[in-house]
mmCIF file of C-alpha atoms and ligand atoms in Angstrom:
data_model
loop_
_atom_site.group_PDB
_atom_site.id
_atom_site.type_symbol
_atom_site.label_atom_id
_atom_site.label_comp_id
_atom_site.label_asym_id
_atom_site.label_seq_id
_atom_site.Cartn_x
_atom_site.Cartn_y
_atom_site.Cartn_z
ATOM 1 C CA MET M 1 18.065 17.721 -40.886
ATOM 2 C CA LYS M 2 14.909 18.707 -39.012
ATOM 3 C CA VAL M 3 13.633 16.015 -36.641
ATOM 4 C CA ASN M 4 10.345 16.497 -34.822
ATOM 5 C CA ILE M 5 9.239 13.995 -32.198
ATOM 6 C CA VAL M 6 5.505 13.955 -32.860
ATOM 7 C CA GLY M 7 4.851 11.014 -30.548
ATOM 8 C CA SER M 8 6.653 10.061 -27.371
ATOM 9 C CA GLY M 9 4.032 8.095 -25.468
ATOM 10 C CA SER M 10 3.111 4.479 -24.979
ATOM 11 C CA ILE M 11 -0.247 2.787 -25.576
ATOM 12 C CA GLY M 12 -1.558 3.715 -22.133
ATOM 13 C CA SER M 13 -0.370 7.325 -21.981
ATOM 14 C CA SER M 14 -2.215 10.453 -23.095
ATOM 15 C CA PHE M 15 0.551 11.243 -25.595
ATOM 16 C CA MET M 16 0.715 10.016 -29.185
ATOM 17 C CA SER M 17 2.684 6.778 -29.458
ATOM 18 C CA ALA M 18 6.313 7.031 -30.565
ATOM 19 C CA SER M 19 6.820 8.613 -33.966
ATOM 20 C CA LEU M 20 9.222 11.003 -35.683
ATOM 21 C CA ILE M 21 8.829 13.178 -38.722
ATOM 22 C CA ILE M 22 12.043 14.128 -40.477
ATOM 23 C CA ASP M 23 12.310 17.117 -42.802
ATOM 24 C CA ASP M 24 8.485 17.169 -43.013
ATOM 25 C CA HIS M 25 8.397 14.175 -45.366
ATOM 26 C CA ILE M 26 9.824 11.070 -43.687
ATOM 27 C CA LEU M 27 7.544 9.489 -41.080
ATOM 28 C CA VAL M 28 9.062 6.946 -38.713
ATOM 29 C CA ASP M 29 6.316 4.666 -37.397
ATOM 30 C CA VAL M 30 2.630 5.253 -37.988
ATOM 31 C CA PRO M 31 0.823 4.868 -34.650
ATOM 32 C CA ASN M 32 -2.945 4.854 -34.390
ATOM 33 C CA GLY M 33 -4.224 8.423 -34.757
ATOM 34 C CA ILE M 34 -0.978 9.941 -36.054
ATOM 35 C CA ILE M 35 -2.376 11.080 -39.417
ATOM 36 C CA LYS M 36 -5.104 13.196 -37.817
ATOM 37 C CA TYR M 37 -2.584 14.448 -35.249
ATOM 38 C CA LEU M 38 -0.144 15.532 -37.974
ATOM 39 C CA LYS M 39 -2.980 17.458 -39.628
ATOM 40 C CA HIS M 40 -3.763 19.016 -36.245
ATOM 41 C CA LEU M 41 -0.103 20.143 -36.100
ATOM 42 C CA ASN M 42 -0.503 21.637 -39.598
ATOM 43 C CA TYR M 43 1.667 19.126 -41.425
ATOM 44 C CA ASP M 44 0.757 18.486 -45.033
ATOM 45 C CA ILE M 45 0.367 14.695 -45.018
ATOM 46 C CA LEU M 46 0.568 14.636 -48.811
ATOM 47 C CA LYS M 47 4.222 15.667 -48.515
ATOM 48 C CA ILE M 48 5.032 12.404 -46.740
ATOM 49 C CA ASP M 49 6.882 10.305 -49.287
ATOM 50 C CA THR M 50 8.790 7.892 -47.046
ATOM 51 C CA ILE M 51 7.524 5.779 -44.186
ATOM 52 C CA ILE M 52 9.718 3.642 -41.984
ATOM 53 C CA ILE M 53 8.141 1.000 -39.742
ATOM 54 C CA THR M 54 9.974 -0.598 -36.819
ATOM 55 C CA HIS M 55 7.650 -3.527 -36.125
ATOM 56 C CA LEU M 56 4.109 -4.726 -36.529
ATOM 57 C CA HIS M 57 2.584 -3.887 -33.175
ATOM 58 C CA GLY M 58 -0.551 -1.838 -33.796
ATOM 59 C CA ASP M 59 0.801 1.328 -32.187
ATOM 60 C CA HIS M 60 3.481 1.438 -34.894
ATOM 61 C CA PHE M 61 1.588 0.853 -38.125
ATOM 62 C CA LEU M 62 -2.212 0.937 -37.720
ATOM 63 C CA ASP M 63 -2.661 4.419 -39.231
ATOM 64 C CA LEU M 64 -0.982 3.617 -42.538
ATOM 65 C CA PRO M 65 -4.343 2.887 -44.264
ATOM 66 C CA PHE M 66 -5.463 6.422 -43.374
ATOM 67 C CA LEU M 67 -2.422 7.960 -45.058
ATOM 68 C CA MET M 68 -3.109 5.785 -48.105
ATOM 69 C CA LEU M 69 -6.749 6.885 -48.121
ATOM 70 C CA GLY M 70 -5.639 10.514 -47.777
ATOM 71 C CA LYS M 71 -3.499 10.144 -50.904
ATOM 72 C CA TYR M 72 -6.365 8.399 -52.687
ATOM 73 C CA PHE M 73 -9.005 10.993 -51.786
ATOM 74 C CA ASN M 74 -6.670 13.767 -52.974
ATOM 75 C CA HIS M 75 -5.844 11.979 -56.264
ATOM 76 C CA ASP M 76 -2.215 12.181 -55.206
ATOM 77 C CA ARG M 77 -0.072 9.817 -57.254
ATOM 78 C CA THR M 78 3.270 11.076 -56.012
ATOM 79 C CA SER M 79 5.595 8.293 -54.955
ATOM 80 C CA ILE M 80 5.511 6.951 -51.423
ATOM 81 C CA LYS M 81 7.920 4.290 -50.193
ATOM 82 C CA VAL M 82 7.247 2.194 -47.099
ATOM 83 C CA ILE M 83 10.298 0.537 -45.544
ATOM 84 C CA CYS M 84 8.858 -2.142 -43.333
ATOM 85 C CA PRO M 85 9.175 -5.634 -41.893
ATOM 86 C CA TYR M 86 8.444 -8.619 -44.075
ATOM 87 C CA GLY M 87 4.685 -9.285 -44.107
ATOM 88 C CA THR M 88 3.547 -5.674 -43.753
ATOM 89 C CA THR M 89 1.684 -5.537 -47.072
ATOM 90 C CA LYS M 90 -0.507 -8.513 -46.121
ATOM 91 C CA LYS M 91 -1.307 -6.953 -42.760
ATOM 92 C CA ILE M 92 -2.295 -3.660 -44.416
ATOM 93 C CA GLN M 93 -4.513 -5.604 -46.808
ATOM 94 C CA LYS M 94 -6.180 -7.269 -43.793
ATOM 95 C CA LEU M 95 -6.727 -3.893 -42.144
ATOM 96 C CA PHE M 96 -8.468 -2.659 -45.292
ATOM 97 C CA ARG M 97 -10.567 -5.823 -45.364
ATOM 98 C CA LEU M 98 -11.709 -5.133 -41.800
ATOM 99 C CA GLY M 99 -12.225 -1.383 -42.025
ATOM 100 C CA PHE M 100 -12.771 -0.571 -45.677
ATOM 101 C CA PRO M 101 -13.912 -3.756 -47.417
ATOM 102 C CA TYR M 102 -13.204 -3.952 -51.165
ATOM 103 C CA ASP M 103 -11.130 -0.732 -51.154
ATOM 104 C CA PHE M 104 -7.569 -2.088 -50.888
ATOM 105 C CA ARG M 105 -7.134 -2.878 -54.571
ATOM 106 C CA LYS M 106 -8.807 0.369 -55.666
ATOM 107 C CA VAL M 107 -6.547 2.427 -53.410
ATOM 108 C CA MET M 108 -3.421 0.499 -54.455
ATOM 109 C CA GLU M 109 -4.242 1.053 -58.133
ATOM 110 C CA ASN M 110 -4.723 4.777 -57.705
ATOM 111 C CA ILE M 111 -1.836 5.787 -55.494
ATOM 112 C CA ASN M 112 1.859 5.251 -56.122
ATOM 113 C CA ILE M 113 2.968 3.250 -53.087
ATOM 114 C CA GLU M 114 5.832 0.783 -52.883
ATOM 115 C CA PHE M 115 6.280 -1.525 -49.890
ATOM 116 C CA ILE M 116 9.970 -2.287 -49.372
ATOM 117 C CA GLU M 117 9.702 -5.266 -47.047
ATOM 118 C CA HIS M 118 12.880 -6.541 -45.431
ATOM 119 C CA LYS M 119 14.140 -9.022 -42.872
ATOM 120 C CA GLY M 120 16.750 -6.851 -41.172
ATOM 121 C CA ARG M 121 20.413 -5.872 -41.385
ATOM 122 C CA ASN M 122 19.754 -4.100 -44.630
ATOM 123 C CA ASN M 123 21.132 -0.995 -46.182
ATOM 124 C CA ILE M 124 18.401 0.702 -48.115
ATOM 125 C CA ILE M 125 19.464 3.556 -50.344
ATOM 126 C CA LEU M 126 16.508 5.649 -51.435
ATOM 127 C CA ASP M 127 18.475 8.187 -53.434
ATOM 128 C CA ASP M 128 21.864 9.904 -53.396
ATOM 129 C CA ASN M 129 20.982 11.706 -50.170
ATOM 130 C CA ILE M 130 18.990 9.239 -48.057
ATOM 131 C CA LYS M 131 20.509 6.025 -46.699
ATOM 132 C CA ILE M 132 18.684 3.838 -44.204
ATOM 133 C CA HIS M 133 20.275 1.003 -42.251
ATOM 134 C CA SER M 134 18.001 -1.418 -40.435
ATOM 135 C CA ILE M 135 19.176 -3.424 -37.472
ATOM 136 C CA ASN M 136 17.409 -6.097 -35.387
ATOM 137 C CA VAL M 137 16.538 -4.997 -31.860
ATOM 138 C CA LYS M 138 14.955 -6.860 -28.922
ATOM 139 C CA HIS M 139 11.327 -6.272 -28.019
ATOM 140 C CA GLY M 140 10.038 -9.100 -25.854
ATOM 141 C CA THR M 141 8.479 -11.853 -27.934
ATOM 142 C CA MET M 142 7.826 -9.500 -30.875
ATOM 143 C CA LYS M 143 9.883 -10.586 -33.887
ATOM 144 C CA PRO M 144 11.126 -9.076 -36.019
ATOM 145 C CA CYS M 145 11.646 -5.659 -34.524
ATOM 146 C CA PHE M 146 13.953 -3.147 -36.148
ATOM 147 C CA GLY M 147 15.854 -0.062 -35.211
ATOM 148 C CA TYR M 148 16.964 2.265 -37.980
ATOM 149 C CA ILE M 149 19.916 4.502 -38.610
ATOM 150 C CA ILE M 150 18.802 7.171 -41.045
ATOM 151 C CA ASN M 151 21.426 9.233 -42.815
ATOM 152 C CA ILE M 152 20.391 12.275 -44.814
ATOM 153 C CA ASN M 153 23.037 14.402 -46.475
ATOM 154 C CA GLY M 154 25.639 13.148 -44.000
ATOM 155 C CA LYS M 155 23.552 13.795 -40.862
ATOM 156 C CA THR M 156 22.275 10.826 -38.880
ATOM 157 C CA VAL M 157 19.353 10.067 -36.611
ATOM 158 C CA GLY M 158 18.541 6.734 -34.962
ATOM 159 C CA PHE M 159 15.227 5.258 -33.877
ATOM 160 C CA SER M 160 14.530 2.039 -32.045
ATOM 161 C CA GLY M 161 10.759 1.925 -31.578
ATOM 162 C CA ASP M 162 10.025 0.592 -28.099
ATOM 163 C CA SER M 163 12.702 -2.071 -27.908
ATOM 164 C CA SER M 164 14.432 -3.045 -24.711
ATOM 165 C CA TYR M 165 18.107 -2.305 -24.216
ATOM 166 C CA CYS M 166 20.382 -4.531 -26.328
ATOM 167 C CA ASN M 167 23.693 -4.334 -28.194
ATOM 168 C CA ALA M 168 21.932 -2.987 -31.267
ATOM 169 C CA ILE M 169 20.854 0.080 -29.296
ATOM 170 C CA ASP M 170 24.534 0.820 -28.602
ATOM 171 C CA LYS M 171 25.232 0.577 -32.338
ATOM 172 C CA ILE M 172 22.419 2.989 -33.088
ATOM 173 C CA VAL M 173 23.634 5.432 -30.426
ATOM 174 C CA VAL M 174 27.262 5.514 -31.614
ATOM 175 C CA SER M 175 26.414 5.719 -35.334
HETATM 176 ZN ZN1 ZN B 201 5.909 -2.786 -29.738
#
């Protein structure tokens, strides 16, 4: 498993907000600006086929429309799965309405994207090799907020977004 921390900053820092890319195709959180930054780092964004979102603060999901547009502009219909909190699809639709009016439906019809919305404590099995366990974590008044335990071919990495310390963090650490 190759894990690159492409963002380690907070909203106010000069670093990209928290984000991981795993094996060049699994993106964990989609902070504002991350798609351009991945291109700057010479990642092929069309290889991204799995996106995992911890919570719906803007610095964790606002760039998803730009990945969708990238797929659309490149006529890329390869599958992309978005594992995300309940309500994400409606928020993405609103973002399109604000930034790219009338384009949401057109983009959705021409790319192959599936939003796997969940409410926590789920085991999501993408294929024989990738298993993702979501767990509720604490993040002030923001609810829901998820950490994830991602297992690929028997190797595991955990991610908690920017939650505060809680029992769930211990579970992620020892997994
Ligand atoms: Zn947050």
